[in-house]
Amino acid sequence: MEDIEDLLIGSGGGGAPPGFRLPLNTVAVKPKKNVKNGAKLNGSLLSDLSLISTVPGTQTIYIKTFGCSHNQSDSEYMAGQLSSFGYGLSDDPDNADLWLINTCTVKNPSQSAMDTLITKGKSAQKPLVVAGCVPQGSWNLKELDGVSIVGVQQIDRVVEVVEETLKGHEVRLLTRKTLPALDLPKVRKNKFVEILPINVGCLGACTYCKTKHARGHLGSYTIDSLVGRVKTVITEGVKEIWLSSEDTGAYGRDIGVNLPTLLNGIVAELPPDASTMLRIGMTNPPFILEHLKEIAEVLRHPCVYSFLHVPVQSGSDAVLSLVPEMHIATDIICGFPGETDEDFAQTVSLIEDYKLPQVHISQFYPRPVGTPAARMKKVQSNIVKKRSRELTAVFEAFTPYNGMEGRIERVWITEIATDRVHLVGHTKSYVQVLIVAPQTMLGSSAMVKITSVGRWSVFGEVIETLTQADKRTSAKERLSSEVKCSPCVDQDESCACSGDKAAAPCSCGPEGCGEQQNSAGTDTASHNQQTSLIGNFLSRRRKTDPTRKLGDSRTASGDSLKQENSREEAPGEWGFVDRVFLGGLILSLFTLLALLVHLGFRVKLSK
């Protein structure tokens, strides 16, 4: 059938803006067969009220996601839009009114799992919407007959597709030239983790890759839009930001910028206490190597995980020398067409030599439509399986985290382990740490002592819980607060202001100084006005304990405070201003006394 984008009335072929639902009379759809009698549905979309069993937006949706973190982000965006329009979200497929399946086309197993789920949904007579890379790259698959389709760049219109599908129509949205907005509603699988797509597609032409057919050529979001999104999610309580794309290293080449520029822009917005961490996504070697020193500098930043996911041919020696204790994850395909025994032996040696902590080992699966590797001479399947088992055994034979026992690491805690006993966190080098702690620690960080190591993770015990960023001020805020007056008990007393040579009269008023108003407030204010001159003068001469004077204003800048204090006049020493003030006061008293004597004589003479 035709793409729905070609059937929009009065839209000029451009579709609707992000987040906007087209009116029913502007969307042409293909009616499905009536399951009971096989008759075609016809007439106006609103003429057959039996098609609408309930009010749109009140049904429950089951979402299943296959594949990469980019797919997971797409599912979260679709869930957010559906939820904002009133749809319920459920993890129980049996009790859901519609299934939304977000698919992956990288390997055969994931697509086979999609096929199985679609068959199960059809058998259960569930309305189905299929999204992701499979329908985008192979929209004419027979498995997709009778189901609705939403393309990878049409996720902002999932509500329209779901509504029409629930009415019994088959809808497909595939063609679009613009990227979905980043500020769409989103329901995160993990509320502490934001998966941020920085670009779609890639610049590569790998012979085995089907994803390029689905995600297309490189398309990057602007730096401003990405930095703006980072600011937003931090205010929402996100503690980890994962940059995601098909090739992170290629970011910006289509819009005249590059990855280091983006990373520096994002890092500048991260909280200085490292309460929110940044993780850089998978990148191919050619582009990341062009900016190796700049990327290494970013990876050393306290708010960035020292972790990269790159293929082994990236020359990881150079990266490791620039970023101490950095961890690298990589992917290896066993049995690629033309792979010889010598080629495989070199792969085994590489794993043995580098002892990489994370290696994703896959057998070669030819993607039959449009990939050159599918036409190459294949390695026998039994040899491929044998090599895969051998390489896996080599990888699992060593423990990459030996030597970490007893170390104390800062760990960022973001999720609950599958055993429901441990919490899961990561070190700066992105080593997975399992700890036994209350769930209230989710979203926080802690100092953890590593007690033992396993093959896939390490175990630790919490030594100190670090206060969350939203419960403490940053270093900059604390420094700023130190030059402000601390609360004072008495309006007549001086506030202790750090960095000042002498304490100044409190100017913050009764409420700022913690003074309580009472029924005699007016009289008190009048009295304060009358006594403030002498009171302040006498308080300047009061011999005070320097330690008490500083009080809570003492900070990390104590050395500078000591220097300032050393310049203060010693208690009891009279300065020039003090002598003038005292002289004027004495002169005024003598003048007043003389006037009184003069008036006395005048009164006596008048009698």
JSON list of N, CA and C in Angstrom, two decimals, residues 151-194:
[
{"chain": "A", "resi": 151, "resn": "GLY", "atom": "N", "xyz": [7.94, 4.54, 11.09]},
{"chain": "A", "resi": 151, "resn": "GLY", "atom": "CA", "xyz": [9.35, 4.58, 10.76]},
{"chain": "A", "resi": 151, "resn": "GLY", "atom": "C", "xyz": [10.21, 5.19, 11.85]},
{"chain": "A", "resi": 152, "resn": "VAL", "atom": "N", "xyz": [11.52, 5.04, 11.69]},
{"chain": "A", "resi": 152, "resn": "VAL", "atom": "CA", "xyz": [12.46, 5.49, 12.73]},
{"chain": "A", "resi": 152, "resn": "VAL", "atom": "C", "xyz": [12.47, 7.00, 12.90]},
{"chain": "A", "resi": 153, "resn": "GLN", "atom": "N", "xyz": [12.09, 7.74, 11.86]},
{"chain": "A", "resi": 153, "resn": "GLN", "atom": "CA", "xyz": [12.01, 9.19, 11.97]},
{"chain": "A", "resi": 153, "resn": "GLN", "atom": "C", "xyz": [10.57, 9.69, 12.05]},
{"chain": "A", "resi": 154, "resn": "GLN", "atom": "N", "xyz": [9.66, 8.78, 12.37]},
{"chain": "A", "resi": 154, "resn": "GLN", "atom": "CA", "xyz": [8.25, 9.14, 12.52]},
{"chain": "A", "resi": 154, "resn": "GLN", "atom": "C", "xyz": [7.74, 8.84, 13.92]},
{"chain": "A", "resi": 155, "resn": "ILE", "atom": "N", "xyz": [8.66, 8.66, 14.87]},
{"chain": "A", "resi": 155, "resn": "ILE", "atom": "CA", "xyz": [8.24, 8.28, 16.22]},
{"chain": "A", "resi": 155, "resn": "ILE", "atom": "C", "xyz": [7.41, 9.37, 16.90]},
{"chain": "A", "resi": 156, "resn": "ASP", "atom": "N", "xyz": [7.50, 10.62, 16.41]},
{"chain": "A", "resi": 156, "resn": "ASP", "atom": "CA", "xyz": [6.72, 11.69, 17.01]},
{"chain": "A", "resi": 156, "resn": "ASP", "atom": "C", "xyz": [5.25, 11.65, 16.58]},
{"chain": "A", "resi": 157, "resn": "ARG", "atom": "N", "xyz": [4.89, 10.67, 15.74]},
{"chain": "A", "resi": 157, "resn": "ARG", "atom": "CA", "xyz": [3.50, 10.55, 15.30]},
{"chain": "A", "resi": 157, "resn": "ARG", "atom": "C", "xyz": [2.92, 9.18, 15.65]},
{"chain": "A", "resi": 158, "resn": "VAL", "atom": "N", "xyz": [3.50, 8.57, 16.66]},
{"chain": "A", "resi": 158, "resn": "VAL", "atom": "CA", "xyz": [3.06, 7.24, 17.06]},
{"chain": "A", "resi": 158, "resn": "VAL", "atom": "C", "xyz": [1.62, 7.25, 17.57]},
{"chain": "A", "resi": 159, "resn": "VAL", "atom": "N", "xyz": [1.19, 8.35, 18.17]},
{"chain": "A", "resi": 159, "resn": "VAL", "atom": "CA", "xyz": [-0.17, 8.41, 18.70]},
{"chain": "A", "resi": 159, "resn": "VAL", "atom": "C", "xyz": [-1.20, 8.26, 17.58]},
{"chain": "A", "resi": 160, "resn": "GLU", "atom": "N", "xyz": [-0.95, 8.91, 16.45]},
{"chain": "A", "resi": 160, "resn": "GLU", "atom": "CA", "xyz": [-1.86, 8.80, 15.30]},
{"chain": "A", "resi": 160, "resn": "GLU", "atom": "C", "xyz": [-1.96, 7.35, 14.83]},
{"chain": "A", "resi": 161, "resn": "VAL", "atom": "N", "xyz": [-0.79, 6.72, 14.72]},
{"chain": "A", "resi": 161, "resn": "VAL", "atom": "CA", "xyz": [-0.76, 5.34, 14.22]},
{"chain": "A", "resi": 161, "resn": "VAL", "atom": "C", "xyz": [-1.50, 4.41, 15.18]},
{"chain": "A", "resi": 162, "resn": "VAL", "atom": "N", "xyz": [-1.28, 4.58, 16.47]},
{"chain": "A", "resi": 162, "resn": "VAL", "atom": "CA", "xyz": [-1.95, 3.73, 17.46]},
{"chain": "A", "resi": 162, "resn": "VAL", "atom": "C", "xyz": [-3.46, 3.93, 17.42]},
{"chain": "A", "resi": 163, "resn": "GLU", "atom": "N", "xyz": [-3.90, 5.18, 17.34]},
{"chain": "A", "resi": 163, "resn": "GLU", "atom": "CA", "xyz": [-5.34, 5.45, 17.33]},
{"chain": "A", "resi": 163, "resn": "GLU", "atom": "C", "xyz": [-6.02, 4.80, 16.13]},
{"chain": "A", "resi": 164, "resn": "GLU", "atom": "N", "xyz": [-5.42, 4.94, 14.95]},
{"chain": "A", "resi": 164, "resn": "GLU", "atom": "CA", "xyz": [-6.02, 4.35, 13.76]},
{"chain": "A", "resi": 164, "resn": "GLU", "atom": "C", "xyz": [-5.96, 2.83, 13.79]},
{"chain": "A", "resi": 165, "resn": "THR", "atom": "N", "xyz": [-4.87, 2.28, 14.34]},
{"chain": "A", "resi": 165, "resn": "THR", "atom": "CA", "xyz": [-4.76, 0.82, 14.43]},
{"chain": "A", "resi": 165, "resn": "THR", "atom": "C", "xyz": [-5.81, 0.25, 15.37]},
{"chain": "A", "resi": 166, "resn": "LEU", "atom": "N", "xyz": [-6.08, 0.94, 16.47]},
{"chain": "A", "resi": 166, "resn": "LEU", "atom": "CA", "xyz": [-7.11, 0.48, 17.41]},
{"chain": "A", "resi": 166, "resn": "LEU", "atom": "C", "xyz": [-8.50, 0.51, 16.77]},
{"chain": "A", "resi": 167, "resn": "LYS", "atom": "N", "xyz": [-8.68, 1.32, 15.74]},
{"chain": "A", "resi": 167, "resn": "LYS", "atom": "CA", "xyz": [-9.97, 1.35, 15.03]},
{"chain": "A", "resi": 167, "resn": "LYS", "atom": "C", "xyz": [-10.08, 0.27, 13.97]},
{"chain": "A", "resi": 168, "resn": "GLY", "atom": "N", "xyz": [-8.99, -0.49, 13.82]},
{"chain": "A", "resi": 168, "resn": "GLY", "atom": "CA", "xyz": [-9.03, -1.59, 12.86]},
{"chain": "A", "resi": 168, "resn": "GLY", "atom": "C", "xyz": [-8.38, -1.28, 11.54]},
{"chain": "A", "resi": 169, "resn": "HIS", "atom": "N", "xyz": [-7.61, -0.19, 11.45]},
{"chain": "A", "resi": 169, "resn": "HIS", "atom": "CA", "xyz": [-6.98, 0.19, 10.20]},
{"chain": "A", "resi": 169, "resn": "HIS", "atom": "C", "xyz": [-5.51, -0.15, 10.18]},
{"chain": "A", "resi": 170, "resn": "GLU", "atom": "N", "xyz": [-5.00, -0.41, 8.98]},
{"chain": "A", "resi": 170, "resn": "GLU", "atom": "CA", "xyz": [-3.57, -0.64, 8.79]},
{"chain": "A", "resi": 170, "resn": "GLU", "atom": "C", "xyz": [-2.94, 0.67, 8.32]},
{"chain": "A", "resi": 171, "resn": "VAL", "atom": "N", "xyz": [-1.96, 1.16, 9.10]},
{"chain": "A", "resi": 171, "resn": "VAL", "atom": "CA", "xyz": [-1.35, 2.46, 8.82]},
{"chain": "A", "resi": 171, "resn": "VAL", "atom": "C", "xyz": [0.16, 2.28, 8.72]},
{"chain": "A", "resi": 172, "resn": "ARG", "atom": "N", "xyz": [0.79, 3.06, 7.84]},
{"chain": "A", "resi": 172, "resn": "ARG", "atom": "CA", "xyz": [2.25, 3.05, 7.81]},
{"chain": "A", "resi": 172, "resn": "ARG", "atom": "C", "xyz": [2.78, 4.45, 7.53]},
{"chain": "A", "resi": 173, "resn": "LEU", "atom": "N", "xyz": [3.73, 4.84, 8.35]},
{"chain": "A", "resi": 173, "resn": "LEU", "atom": "CA", "xyz": [4.41, 6.12, 8.25]},
{"chain": "A", "resi": 173, "resn": "LEU", "atom": "C", "xyz": [5.90, 5.84, 8.14]},
{"chain": "A", "resi": 174, "resn": "LEU", "atom": "N", "xyz": [6.48, 6.16, 7.02]},
{"chain": "A", "resi": 174, "resn": "LEU", "atom": "CA", "xyz": [7.89, 5.83, 6.81]},
{"chain": "A", "resi": 174, "resn": "LEU", "atom": "C", "xyz": [8.72, 7.01, 6.32]},
{"chain": "A", "resi": 175, "resn": "THR", "atom": "N", "xyz": [8.23, 7.78, 5.36]},
{"chain": "A", "resi": 175, "resn": "THR", "atom": "CA", "xyz": [9.04, 8.79, 4.70]},
{"chain": "A", "resi": 175, "resn": "THR", "atom": "C", "xyz": [9.06, 10.09, 5.47]},
{"chain": "A", "resi": 176, "resn": "ARG", "atom": "N", "xyz": [10.29, 10.58, 5.71]},
{"chain": "A", "resi": 176, "resn": "ARG", "atom": "CA", "xyz": [10.43, 11.89, 6.34]},
{"chain": "A", "resi": 176, "resn": "ARG", "atom": "C", "xyz": [11.87, 12.35, 6.22]},
{"chain": "A", "resi": 177, "resn": "LYS", "atom": "N", "xyz": [12.07, 13.64, 6.11]},
{"chain": "A", "resi": 177, "resn": "LYS", "atom": "CA", "xyz": [13.41, 14.18, 5.92]},
{"chain": "A", "resi": 177, "resn": "LYS", "atom": "C", "xyz": [13.95, 14.91, 7.14]},
{"chain": "A", "resi": 178, "resn": "THR", "atom": "N", "xyz": [13.13, 15.16, 8.14]},
{"chain": "A", "resi": 178, "resn": "THR", "atom": "CA", "xyz": [13.57, 15.89, 9.33]},
{"chain": "A", "resi": 178, "resn": "THR", "atom": "C", "xyz": [13.67, 14.96, 10.53]},
{"chain": "A", "resi": 179, "resn": "LEU", "atom": "N", "xyz": [14.51, 15.33, 11.48]},
{"chain": "A", "resi": 179, "resn": "LEU", "atom": "CA", "xyz": [14.70, 14.53, 12.68]},
{"chain": "A", "resi": 179, "resn": "LEU", "atom": "C", "xyz": [13.60, 14.82, 13.69]},
{"chain": "A", "resi": 180, "resn": "PRO", "atom": "N", "xyz": [13.17, 13.82, 14.46]},
{"chain": "A", "resi": 180, "resn": "PRO", "atom": "CA", "xyz": [12.20, 14.07, 15.53]},
{"chain": "A", "resi": 180, "resn": "PRO", "atom": "C", "xyz": [12.77, 15.02, 16.56]},
{"chain": "A", "resi": 181, "resn": "ALA", "atom": "N", "xyz": [11.90, 15.81, 17.17]},
{"chain": "A", "resi": 181, "resn": "ALA", "atom": "CA", "xyz": [12.35, 16.76, 18.19]},
{"chain": "A", "resi": 181, "resn": "ALA", "atom": "C", "xyz": [12.88, 16.03, 19.42]},
{"chain": "A", "resi": 182, "resn": "LEU", "atom": "N", "xyz": [13.83, 16.66, 20.11]},
{"chain": "A", "resi": 182, "resn": "LEU", "atom": "CA", "xyz": [14.41, 16.05, 21.31]},
{"chain": "A", "resi": 182, "resn": "LEU", "atom": "C", "xyz": [13.60, 16.33, 22.57]},
{"chain": "A", "resi": 183, "resn": "ASP", "atom": "N", "xyz": [12.69, 17.30, 22.49]},
{"chain": "A", "resi": 183, "resn": "ASP", "atom": "CA", "xyz": [11.93, 17.67, 23.68]},
{"chain": "A", "resi": 183, "resn": "ASP", "atom": "C", "xyz": [10.54, 17.04, 23.74]},
{"chain": "A", "resi": 184, "resn": "LEU", "atom": "N", "xyz": [10.35, 15.93, 23.01]},
{"chain": "A", "resi": 184, "resn": "LEU", "atom": "CA", "xyz": [9.09, 15.20, 23.09]},
{"chain": "A", "resi": 184, "resn": "LEU", "atom": "C", "xyz": [8.92, 14.59, 24.48]},
{"chain": "A", "resi": 185, "resn": "PRO", "atom": "N", "xyz": [7.68, 14.32, 24.89]},
{"chain": "A", "resi": 185, "resn": "PRO", "atom": "CA", "xyz": [7.49, 13.61, 26.17]},
{"chain": "A", "resi": 185, "resn": "PRO", "atom": "C", "xyz": [8.23, 12.28, 26.16]},
{"chain": "A", "resi": 186, "resn": "LYS", "atom": "N", "xyz": [8.72, 11.87, 27.32]},
{"chain": "A", "resi": 186, "resn": "LYS", "atom": "CA", "xyz": [9.52, 10.66, 27.39]},
{"chain": "A", "resi": 186, "resn": "LYS", "atom": "C", "xyz": [9.27, 9.93, 28.70]},
{"chain": "A", "resi": 187, "resn": "VAL", "atom": "N", "xyz": [9.10, 8.63, 28.62]},
{"chain": "A", "resi": 187, "resn": "VAL", "atom": "CA", "xyz": [9.00, 7.77, 29.81]},
{"chain": "A", "resi": 187, "resn": "VAL", "atom": "C", "xyz": [10.23, 6.87, 29.80]},
{"chain": "A", "resi": 188, "resn": "ARG", "atom": "N", "xyz": [11.18, 7.16, 30.70]},
{"chain": "A", "resi": 188, "resn": "ARG", "atom": "CA", "xyz": [12.43, 6.41, 30.71]},
{"chain": "A", "resi": 188, "resn": "ARG", "atom": "C", "xyz": [12.27, 5.05, 31.37]},
{"chain": "A", "resi": 189, "resn": "LYS", "atom": "N", "xyz": [12.92, 4.06, 30.83]},
{"chain": "A", "resi": 189, "resn": "LYS", "atom": "CA", "xyz": [12.96, 2.74, 31.46]},
{"chain": "A", "resi": 189, "resn": "LYS", "atom": "C", "xyz": [13.64, 2.83, 32.81]},
{"chain": "A", "resi": 190, "resn": "ASN", "atom": "N", "xyz": [14.71, 3.61, 32.87]},
{"chain": "A", "resi": 190, "resn": "ASN", "atom": "CA", "xyz": [15.41, 3.91, 34.12]},
{"chain": "A", "resi": 190, "resn": "ASN", "atom": "C", "xyz": [15.36, 5.42, 34.29]},
{"chain": "A", "resi": 191, "resn": "LYS", "atom": "N", "xyz": [14.66, 5.88, 35.32]},
{"chain": "A", "resi": 191, "resn": "LYS", "atom": "CA", "xyz": [14.45, 7.32, 35.47]},
{"chain": "A", "resi": 191, "resn": "LYS", "atom": "C", "xyz": [15.74, 8.09, 35.71]},
{"chain": "A", "resi": 192, "resn": "PHE", "atom": "N", "xyz": [16.81, 7.39, 36.07]},
{"chain": "A", "resi": 192, "resn": "PHE", "atom": "CA", "xyz": [18.08, 8.07, 36.33]},
{"chain": "A", "resi": 192, "resn": "PHE", "atom": "C", "xyz": [18.98, 8.11, 35.10]},
{"chain": "A", "resi": 193, "resn": "VAL", "atom": "N", "xyz": [18.57, 7.48, 33.99]},
{"chain": "A", "resi": 193, "resn": "VAL", "atom": "CA", "xyz": [19.41, 7.39, 32.80]},
{"chain": "A", "resi": 193, "resn": "VAL", "atom": "C", "xyz": [18.70, 8.01, 31.60]},
{"chain": "A", "resi": 194, "resn": "GLU", "atom": "N", "xyz": [19.32, 9.01, 31.00]},
{"chain": "A", "resi": 194, "resn": "GLU", "atom": "CA", "xyz": [18.82, 9.62, 29.78]},
{"chain": "A", "resi": 194, "resn": "GLU", "atom": "C", "xyz": [19.67, 9.14, 28.60]}
]
